[in-house]
Amino acid sequence: MKILRTAVAAAVLSLTFASTQAQAEVQTKVIEYKVGDDTFTGYMAWDDALGQKRPGVLVVHEWWGHDAFARRQAERLAAAGYPAFALDMYGSGKHAEHPDTAQGFMQEATRDMDQVKARFMSAMKILQNHESVDPSRIAAQGYCFGGAIVLNMARTGVDLDGVVSYHGALASPVKAQPGTVKARIQVYTGGADKMVPSEQVAGLVKEMQDAEVDLTLVSFPGVLHSFTNPDADKIAEKFGMPVAYDKDAAERSWEGTMRFYQAIFAR
């Protein structure tokens, strides 16, 4: 009888857990916001069944602009237990369909660091103020252009627990200084990325070592730029760009990021 009661109890617990999981659902919301006189469009994703405030993550898009890829990353983070806000660095409606347009958008958005920081900090405040987020525990992750943005925010001393750069530019006129960087840093780069050559990788390592920054860098041999984005192969074919999706690198970098967040938010 004891064995039977134990089995019944286990079954009830299993059903209860399954019911809770079924009720958990990622919610999303498009949010328009202002930075100065300009309007931006971001995308918030969170799990409404967690029942407690959780660490939040900012997602910074590739140089094409705020798009479905950035939004999917926010949804993945929310499903993993991290409310996420996919911010907009260019402005509402600005999404490039051609590399020349993307380059123009990027140059305008990054014409000075004060503007970059203002746009980043406005989005960070939106994330921190969301009902699902613990405002004292915030990280940021970026892709390509976005990877460079999150690294520069860390370099300037923005109060982040961690930043993750995926195939982002590593060289910057802004240099990390000892005692300035608060965030722990993870970088994932392609070993065959022509846009992020080995000189940039070596330069980042030296810069962060000199500034006594907690840096983890993973280089995937033979992997090209934009390796996390499944649409990269189409872009390569259409524009002749040296980019390519790599399933193994994409999965390993995501798994590494999840371990990173578990470590930095373990409190």
mmCIF file of C-alpha atoms in Angstrom:
data_model
loop_
_atom_site.group_PDB
_atom_site.id
_atom_site.type_symbol
_atom_site.label_atom_id
_atom_site.label_comp_id
_atom_site.label_asym_id
_atom_site.label_seq_id
_atom_site.Cartn_x
_atom_site.Cartn_y
_atom_site.Cartn_z
ATOM 1 C CA MET A 1 0.000 0.000 0.000
ATOM 2 C CA LYS A 2 2.869 2.340 0.809
ATOM 3 C CA ILE A 3 4.318 1.792 -2.656
ATOM 4 C CA LEU A 4 0.918 2.446 -4.229
ATOM 5 C CA ARG A 5 0.445 5.675 -2.239
ATOM 6 C CA THR A 6 3.928 6.799 -3.270
ATOM 7 C CA ALA A 7 3.179 6.082 -6.916
ATOM 8 C CA VAL A 8 -0.126 7.964 -6.733
ATOM 9 C CA ALA A 9 1.560 10.940 -5.049
ATOM 10 C CA ALA A 10 4.253 11.002 -7.724
ATOM 11 C CA ALA A 11 1.614 10.913 -10.452
ATOM 12 C CA VAL A 12 -0.276 13.806 -8.846
ATOM 13 C CA LEU A 13 2.933 15.849 -8.599
ATOM 14 C CA SER A 14 3.724 15.056 -12.215
ATOM 15 C CA LEU A 15 0.282 16.176 -13.353
ATOM 16 C CA THR A 16 0.521 19.338 -11.267
ATOM 17 C CA PHE A 17 3.903 20.171 -12.801
ATOM 18 C CA ALA A 18 2.589 19.486 -16.291
ATOM 19 C CA SER A 19 -0.411 21.719 -15.625
ATOM 20 C CA THR A 20 1.844 24.527 -14.398
ATOM 21 C CA GLN A 21 4.039 24.167 -17.463
ATOM 22 C CA ALA A 22 0.997 24.256 -19.730
ATOM 23 C CA GLN A 23 -0.172 27.495 -18.135
ATOM 24 C CA ALA A 24 3.231 29.157 -18.568
ATOM 25 C CA GLU A 25 3.217 31.306 -21.671
ATOM 26 C CA VAL A 26 5.579 33.853 -23.141
ATOM 27 C CA GLN A 27 3.836 37.187 -23.519
ATOM 28 C CA THR A 28 5.008 39.821 -25.990
ATOM 29 C CA LYS A 29 4.341 43.490 -26.503
ATOM 30 C CA VAL A 30 5.472 46.057 -29.048
ATOM 31 C CA ILE A 31 6.524 49.223 -27.233
ATOM 32 C CA GLU A 32 6.994 52.632 -28.831
ATOM 33 C CA TYR A 33 9.197 55.037 -26.907
ATOM 34 C CA LYS A 34 10.952 58.361 -27.346
ATOM 35 C CA VAL A 35 14.595 59.313 -27.072
ATOM 36 C CA GLY A 36 14.752 63.066 -27.425
ATOM 37 C CA ASP A 37 12.558 63.958 -30.392
ATOM 38 C CA ASP A 38 12.904 60.584 -32.098
ATOM 39 C CA THR A 39 10.529 57.609 -31.870
ATOM 40 C CA PHE A 40 11.749 54.040 -31.475
ATOM 41 C CA THR A 41 9.991 50.668 -31.524
ATOM 42 C CA GLY A 42 11.049 47.868 -29.169
ATOM 43 C CA TYR A 43 9.711 44.433 -28.337
ATOM 44 C CA MET A 44 9.204 43.094 -24.809
ATOM 45 C CA ALA A 45 8.931 39.356 -24.088
ATOM 46 C CA TRP A 46 8.314 37.713 -20.711
ATOM 47 C CA ASP A 47 6.840 34.595 -19.113
ATOM 48 C CA ASP A 48 3.771 35.608 -17.116
ATOM 49 C CA ALA A 49 3.765 32.385 -15.056
ATOM 50 C CA LEU A 50 7.084 32.832 -13.248
ATOM 51 C CA GLY A 51 5.480 34.585 -10.282
ATOM 52 C CA GLN A 52 8.552 36.554 -9.268
ATOM 53 C CA LYS A 53 10.759 39.296 -10.642
ATOM 54 C CA ARG A 54 13.561 37.878 -12.768
ATOM 55 C CA PRO A 55 16.850 39.152 -14.220
ATOM 56 C CA GLY A 56 16.260 40.991 -17.483
ATOM 57 C CA VAL A 57 18.228 41.000 -20.728
ATOM 58 C CA LEU A 58 18.506 43.688 -23.411
ATOM 59 C CA VAL A 59 18.812 42.424 -26.991
ATOM 60 C CA VAL A 60 20.597 44.639 -29.539
ATOM 61 C CA HIS A 61 19.956 43.904 -33.202
ATOM 62 C CA GLU A 62 22.289 43.360 -36.160
ATOM 63 C CA TRP A 63 23.203 46.241 -38.461
ATOM 64 C CA TRP A 64 20.075 45.611 -40.576
ATOM 65 C CA GLY A 65 17.975 47.069 -37.744
ATOM 66 C CA HIS A 66 15.314 45.903 -35.319
ATOM 67 C CA ASP A 67 13.728 42.844 -36.916
ATOM 68 C CA ALA A 68 12.145 39.424 -36.462
ATOM 69 C CA PHE A 69 15.505 37.816 -35.626
ATOM 70 C CA ALA A 70 16.057 40.157 -32.658
ATOM 71 C CA ARG A 71 12.486 39.547 -31.517
ATOM 72 C CA ARG A 72 12.959 35.778 -31.664
ATOM 73 C CA GLN A 73 16.004 36.075 -29.423
ATOM 74 C CA ALA A 74 13.926 38.031 -26.897
ATOM 75 C CA GLU A 75 11.274 35.308 -26.979
ATOM 76 C CA ARG A 76 13.895 32.586 -26.468
ATOM 77 C CA LEU A 77 15.274 34.433 -23.465
ATOM 78 C CA ALA A 78 11.795 34.851 -21.991
ATOM 79 C CA ALA A 79 11.113 31.134 -22.437
ATOM 80 C CA ALA A 80 14.374 30.446 -20.576
ATOM 81 C CA GLY A 81 13.214 32.588 -17.659
ATOM 82 C CA TYR A 82 14.788 35.948 -18.568
ATOM 83 C CA PRO A 83 12.393 38.760 -19.508
ATOM 84 C CA ALA A 84 13.925 40.490 -22.517
ATOM 85 C CA PHE A 85 13.585 43.750 -24.402
ATOM 86 C CA ALA A 86 14.701 43.847 -28.039
ATOM 87 C CA LEU A 87 15.577 47.502 -28.371
ATOM 88 C CA ASP A 88 15.771 49.739 -31.420
ATOM 89 C CA MET A 89 18.961 51.680 -32.142
ATOM 90 C CA TYR A 90 17.915 53.234 -35.461
ATOM 91 C CA GLY A 91 14.374 54.544 -35.012
ATOM 92 C CA SER A 92 10.878 53.328 -35.810
ATOM 93 C CA GLY A 93 10.509 51.891 -39.293
ATOM 94 C CA LYS A 94 14.230 51.875 -40.053
ATOM 95 C CA HIS A 95 15.144 48.441 -41.317
ATOM 96 C CA ALA A 96 17.627 47.997 -44.147
ATOM 97 C CA GLU A 97 17.061 45.744 -47.145
ATOM 98 C CA HIS A 98 20.487 46.478 -48.657
ATOM 99 C CA PRO A 99 23.969 46.592 -47.082
ATOM 100 C CA ASP A 100 24.510 50.199 -48.192
ATOM 101 C CA THR A 101 21.357 51.266 -46.353
ATOM 102 C CA ALA A 102 22.399 49.311 -43.267
ATOM 103 C CA GLN A 103 25.793 51.005 -43.320
ATOM 104 C CA GLY A 104 24.118 54.410 -43.478
ATOM 105 C CA PHE A 105 21.780 53.606 -40.592
ATOM 106 C CA MET A 106 24.694 52.344 -38.511
ATOM 107 C CA GLN A 107 26.836 55.411 -39.177
ATOM 108 C CA GLU A 108 24.002 57.754 -38.243
ATOM 109 C CA ALA A 109 23.177 55.845 -35.052
ATOM 110 C CA THR A 110 26.797 55.753 -33.884
ATOM 111 C CA ARG A 111 27.917 59.244 -34.906
ATOM 112 C CA ASP A 112 28.741 59.972 -31.271
ATOM 113 C CA MET A 113 28.901 57.886 -28.111
ATOM 114 C CA ASP A 114 26.520 60.178 -26.209
ATOM 115 C CA GLN A 115 23.751 59.345 -28.681
ATOM 116 C CA VAL A 116 24.513 55.614 -28.538
ATOM 117 C CA LYS A 117 24.432 55.632 -24.773
ATOM 118 C CA ALA A 118 21.221 57.677 -24.603
ATOM 119 C CA ARG A 119 19.410 55.216 -26.850
ATOM 120 C CA PHE A 120 20.748 52.227 -24.921
ATOM 121 C CA MET A 121 19.960 53.675 -21.503
ATOM 122 C CA SER A 122 16.399 54.622 -22.501
ATOM 123 C CA ALA A 123 15.748 51.020 -23.506
ATOM 124 C CA MET A 124 17.406 49.739 -20.347
ATOM 125 C CA LYS A 125 15.050 51.860 -18.250
ATOM 126 C CA ILE A 126 12.038 50.367 -20.050
ATOM 127 C CA LEU A 127 13.295 46.863 -19.254
ATOM 128 C CA GLN A 128 14.042 47.714 -15.625
ATOM 129 C CA ASN A 129 10.580 49.202 -15.140
ATOM 130 C CA HIS A 130 8.734 46.152 -16.472
ATOM 131 C CA GLU A 131 6.663 44.312 -13.879
ATOM 132 C CA SER A 132 8.471 41.001 -14.513
ATOM 133 C CA VAL A 133 12.011 42.352 -14.061
ATOM 134 C CA ASP A 134 14.332 42.707 -11.100
ATOM 135 C CA PRO A 135 15.881 46.093 -11.992
ATOM 136 C CA SER A 136 19.077 45.358 -10.084
ATOM 137 C CA ARG A 137 19.930 42.363 -12.301
ATOM 138 C CA ILE A 138 20.375 43.300 -15.965
ATOM 139 C CA ALA A 139 22.481 41.920 -18.805
ATOM 140 C CA ALA A 140 22.733 42.767 -22.501
ATOM 141 C CA GLN A 141 23.476 40.681 -25.556
ATOM 142 C CA GLY A 142 24.059 41.868 -29.106
ATOM 143 C CA TYR A 143 24.568 40.492 -32.581
ATOM 144 C CA CYS A 144 26.986 41.898 -35.196
ATOM 145 C CA PHE A 145 26.489 45.691 -34.803
ATOM 146 C CA GLY A 146 24.667 44.944 -31.559
ATOM 147 C CA GLY A 147 27.636 42.993 -30.248
ATOM 148 C CA ALA A 148 29.807 46.073 -30.661
ATOM 149 C CA ILE A 149 27.171 48.193 -28.919
ATOM 150 C CA VAL A 150 26.984 46.025 -25.795
ATOM 151 C CA LEU A 151 30.785 45.849 -25.557
ATOM 152 C CA ASN A 152 31.013 49.632 -25.765
ATOM 153 C CA MET A 153 28.362 50.031 -23.085
ATOM 154 C CA ALA A 154 30.448 47.789 -20.837
ATOM 155 C CA ARG A 155 33.567 49.787 -21.712
ATOM 156 C CA THR A 156 31.882 53.026 -20.651
ATOM 157 C CA GLY A 157 30.902 51.578 -17.274
ATOM 158 C CA VAL A 158 27.152 51.031 -17.700
ATOM 159 C CA ASP A 159 25.870 49.151 -14.641
ATOM 160 C CA LEU A 160 25.300 45.735 -16.209
ATOM 161 C CA ASP A 161 25.892 42.336 -14.639
ATOM 162 C CA GLY A 162 27.076 40.916 -17.934
ATOM 163 C CA VAL A 163 27.259 41.428 -21.683
ATOM 164 C CA VAL A 164 27.434 38.877 -24.493
ATOM 165 C CA SER A 165 28.670 39.681 -28.001
ATOM 166 C CA TYR A 166 27.916 37.354 -30.909
ATOM 167 C CA HIS A 167 30.005 37.963 -34.052
ATOM 168 C CA GLY A 168 30.341 41.615 -33.060
ATOM 169 C CA ALA A 169 33.128 44.029 -34.008
ATOM 170 C CA LEU A 170 35.754 43.950 -31.258
ATOM 171 C CA ALA A 171 37.838 47.033 -32.075
ATOM 172 C CA SER A 172 36.623 50.359 -30.739
ATOM 173 C CA PRO A 173 37.832 53.934 -30.200
ATOM 174 C CA VAL A 174 36.457 53.493 -26.663
ATOM 175 C CA LYS A 175 38.906 51.541 -24.514
ATOM 176 C CA ALA A 176 38.212 49.764 -21.241
ATOM 177 C CA GLN A 177 40.006 51.301 -18.279
ATOM 178 C CA PRO A 178 40.888 49.609 -14.980
ATOM 179 C CA GLY A 179 38.039 49.995 -12.489
ATOM 180 C CA THR A 180 35.506 51.210 -15.070
ATOM 181 C CA VAL A 181 33.939 48.018 -16.430
ATOM 182 C CA LYS A 182 31.293 46.577 -14.103
ATOM 183 C CA ALA A 183 30.064 43.779 -16.363
ATOM 184 C CA ARG A 184 31.468 40.326 -16.881
ATOM 185 C CA ILE A 185 31.957 39.805 -20.601
ATOM 186 C CA GLN A 186 31.452 36.903 -22.982
ATOM 187 C CA VAL A 187 32.425 37.066 -26.654
ATOM 188 C CA TYR A 188 31.615 34.510 -29.345
ATOM 189 C CA THR A 189 33.362 35.003 -32.669
ATOM 190 C CA GLY A 190 33.995 33.071 -35.866
ATOM 191 C CA GLY A 191 37.550 31.959 -36.517
ATOM 192 C CA ALA A 192 37.093 32.632 -40.248
ATOM 193 C CA ASP A 193 35.144 35.895 -39.805
ATOM 194 C CA LYS A 194 36.649 38.337 -42.316
ATOM 195 C CA MET A 195 34.853 41.239 -40.618
ATOM 196 C CA VAL A 196 36.416 40.428 -37.239
ATOM 197 C CA PRO A 197 40.010 39.386 -38.054
ATOM 198 C CA SER A 198 42.410 37.821 -35.580
ATOM 199 C CA GLU A 199 44.034 41.202 -34.928
ATOM 200 C CA GLN A 200 40.760 42.439 -33.418
ATOM 201 C CA VAL A 201 40.454 39.314 -31.288
ATOM 202 C CA ALA A 202 43.993 39.674 -29.955
ATOM 203 C CA GLY A 203 43.452 43.390 -29.379
ATOM 204 C CA LEU A 204 40.331 42.779 -27.319
ATOM 205 C CA VAL A 205 42.057 40.186 -25.151
ATOM 206 C CA LYS A 206 44.940 42.570 -24.426
ATOM 207 C CA GLU A 207 42.583 45.488 -23.768
ATOM 208 C CA MET A 208 40.487 43.524 -21.305
ATOM 209 C CA GLN A 209 43.471 41.956 -19.590
ATOM 210 C CA ASP A 210 45.060 45.392 -19.125
ATOM 211 C CA ALA A 211 41.770 46.698 -17.706
ATOM 212 C CA GLU A 212 41.425 43.634 -15.434
ATOM 213 C CA VAL A 213 38.046 42.703 -16.912
ATOM 214 C CA ASP A 214 36.450 39.266 -16.482
ATOM 215 C CA LEU A 215 36.427 38.111 -20.120
ATOM 216 C CA THR A 216 35.517 34.784 -21.686
ATOM 217 C CA LEU A 217 36.155 34.544 -25.436
ATOM 218 C CA VAL A 218 35.218 31.604 -27.656
ATOM 219 C CA SER A 219 36.404 31.404 -31.264
ATOM 220 C CA PHE A 220 34.784 28.800 -33.516
ATOM 221 C CA PRO A 221 37.257 27.473 -36.134
ATOM 222 C CA GLY A 222 36.174 27.930 -39.747
ATOM 223 C CA VAL A 223 33.013 29.837 -38.797
ATOM 224 C CA LEU A 224 32.017 33.028 -40.640
ATOM 225 C CA HIS A 225 30.231 36.214 -39.603
ATOM 226 C CA SER A 226 26.520 36.133 -38.595
ATOM 227 C CA PHE A 227 26.753 32.480 -37.575
ATOM 228 C CA THR A 228 23.743 32.747 -35.214
ATOM 229 C CA ASN A 229 21.300 33.945 -37.877
ATOM 230 C CA PRO A 230 19.580 31.262 -40.018
ATOM 231 C CA ASP A 231 18.975 33.921 -42.703
ATOM 232 C CA ALA A 232 22.707 34.538 -43.172
ATOM 233 C CA ASP A 233 23.004 32.075 -46.066
ATOM 234 C CA LYS A 234 20.303 33.915 -48.026
ATOM 235 C CA ILE A 235 22.099 37.208 -47.406
ATOM 236 C CA ALA A 236 25.387 35.702 -48.584
ATOM 237 C CA GLU A 237 23.767 34.477 -51.800
ATOM 238 C CA LYS A 238 21.919 37.725 -52.474
ATOM 239 C CA PHE A 239 24.726 40.200 -51.779
ATOM 240 C CA GLY A 240 27.881 38.116 -52.032
ATOM 241 C CA MET A 241 28.748 38.804 -48.398
ATOM 242 C CA PRO A 242 31.131 36.563 -46.388
ATOM 243 C CA VAL A 243 28.471 35.453 -43.878
ATOM 244 C CA ALA A 244 26.990 32.041 -43.075
ATOM 245 C CA TYR A 245 24.800 30.368 -40.503
ATOM 246 C CA ASP A 246 26.508 27.665 -38.446
ATOM 247 C CA LYS A 247 24.129 25.473 -36.453
ATOM 248 C CA ASP A 248 26.779 24.070 -34.119
ATOM 249 C CA ALA A 249 28.279 27.481 -33.288
ATOM 250 C CA ALA A 250 24.814 28.975 -32.832
ATOM 251 C CA GLU A 251 23.754 26.234 -30.429
ATOM 252 C CA ARG A 252 27.006 26.190 -28.477
ATOM 253 C CA SER A 253 27.058 29.962 -28.070
ATOM 254 C CA TRP A 254 23.463 29.952 -26.829
ATOM 255 C CA GLU A 255 24.186 27.155 -24.347
ATOM 256 C CA GLY A 256 27.243 29.049 -23.133
ATOM 257 C CA THR A 257 25.167 32.173 -22.696
ATOM 258 C CA MET A 258 22.621 30.323 -20.586
ATOM 259 C CA ARG A 259 25.389 29.027 -18.316
ATOM 260 C CA PHE A 260 26.802 32.550 -18.122
ATOM 261 C CA TYR A 261 23.479 34.023 -17.006
ATOM 262 C CA GLN A 262 22.974 31.271 -14.442
ATOM 263 C CA ALA A 263 26.389 32.140 -12.987
ATOM 264 C CA ILE A 264 26.105 35.933 -12.904
ATOM 265 C CA PHE A 265 22.522 35.927 -11.649
ATOM 266 C CA ALA A 266 23.054 33.280 -8.963
ATOM 267 C CA ARG A 267 21.791 35.388 -6.068
#
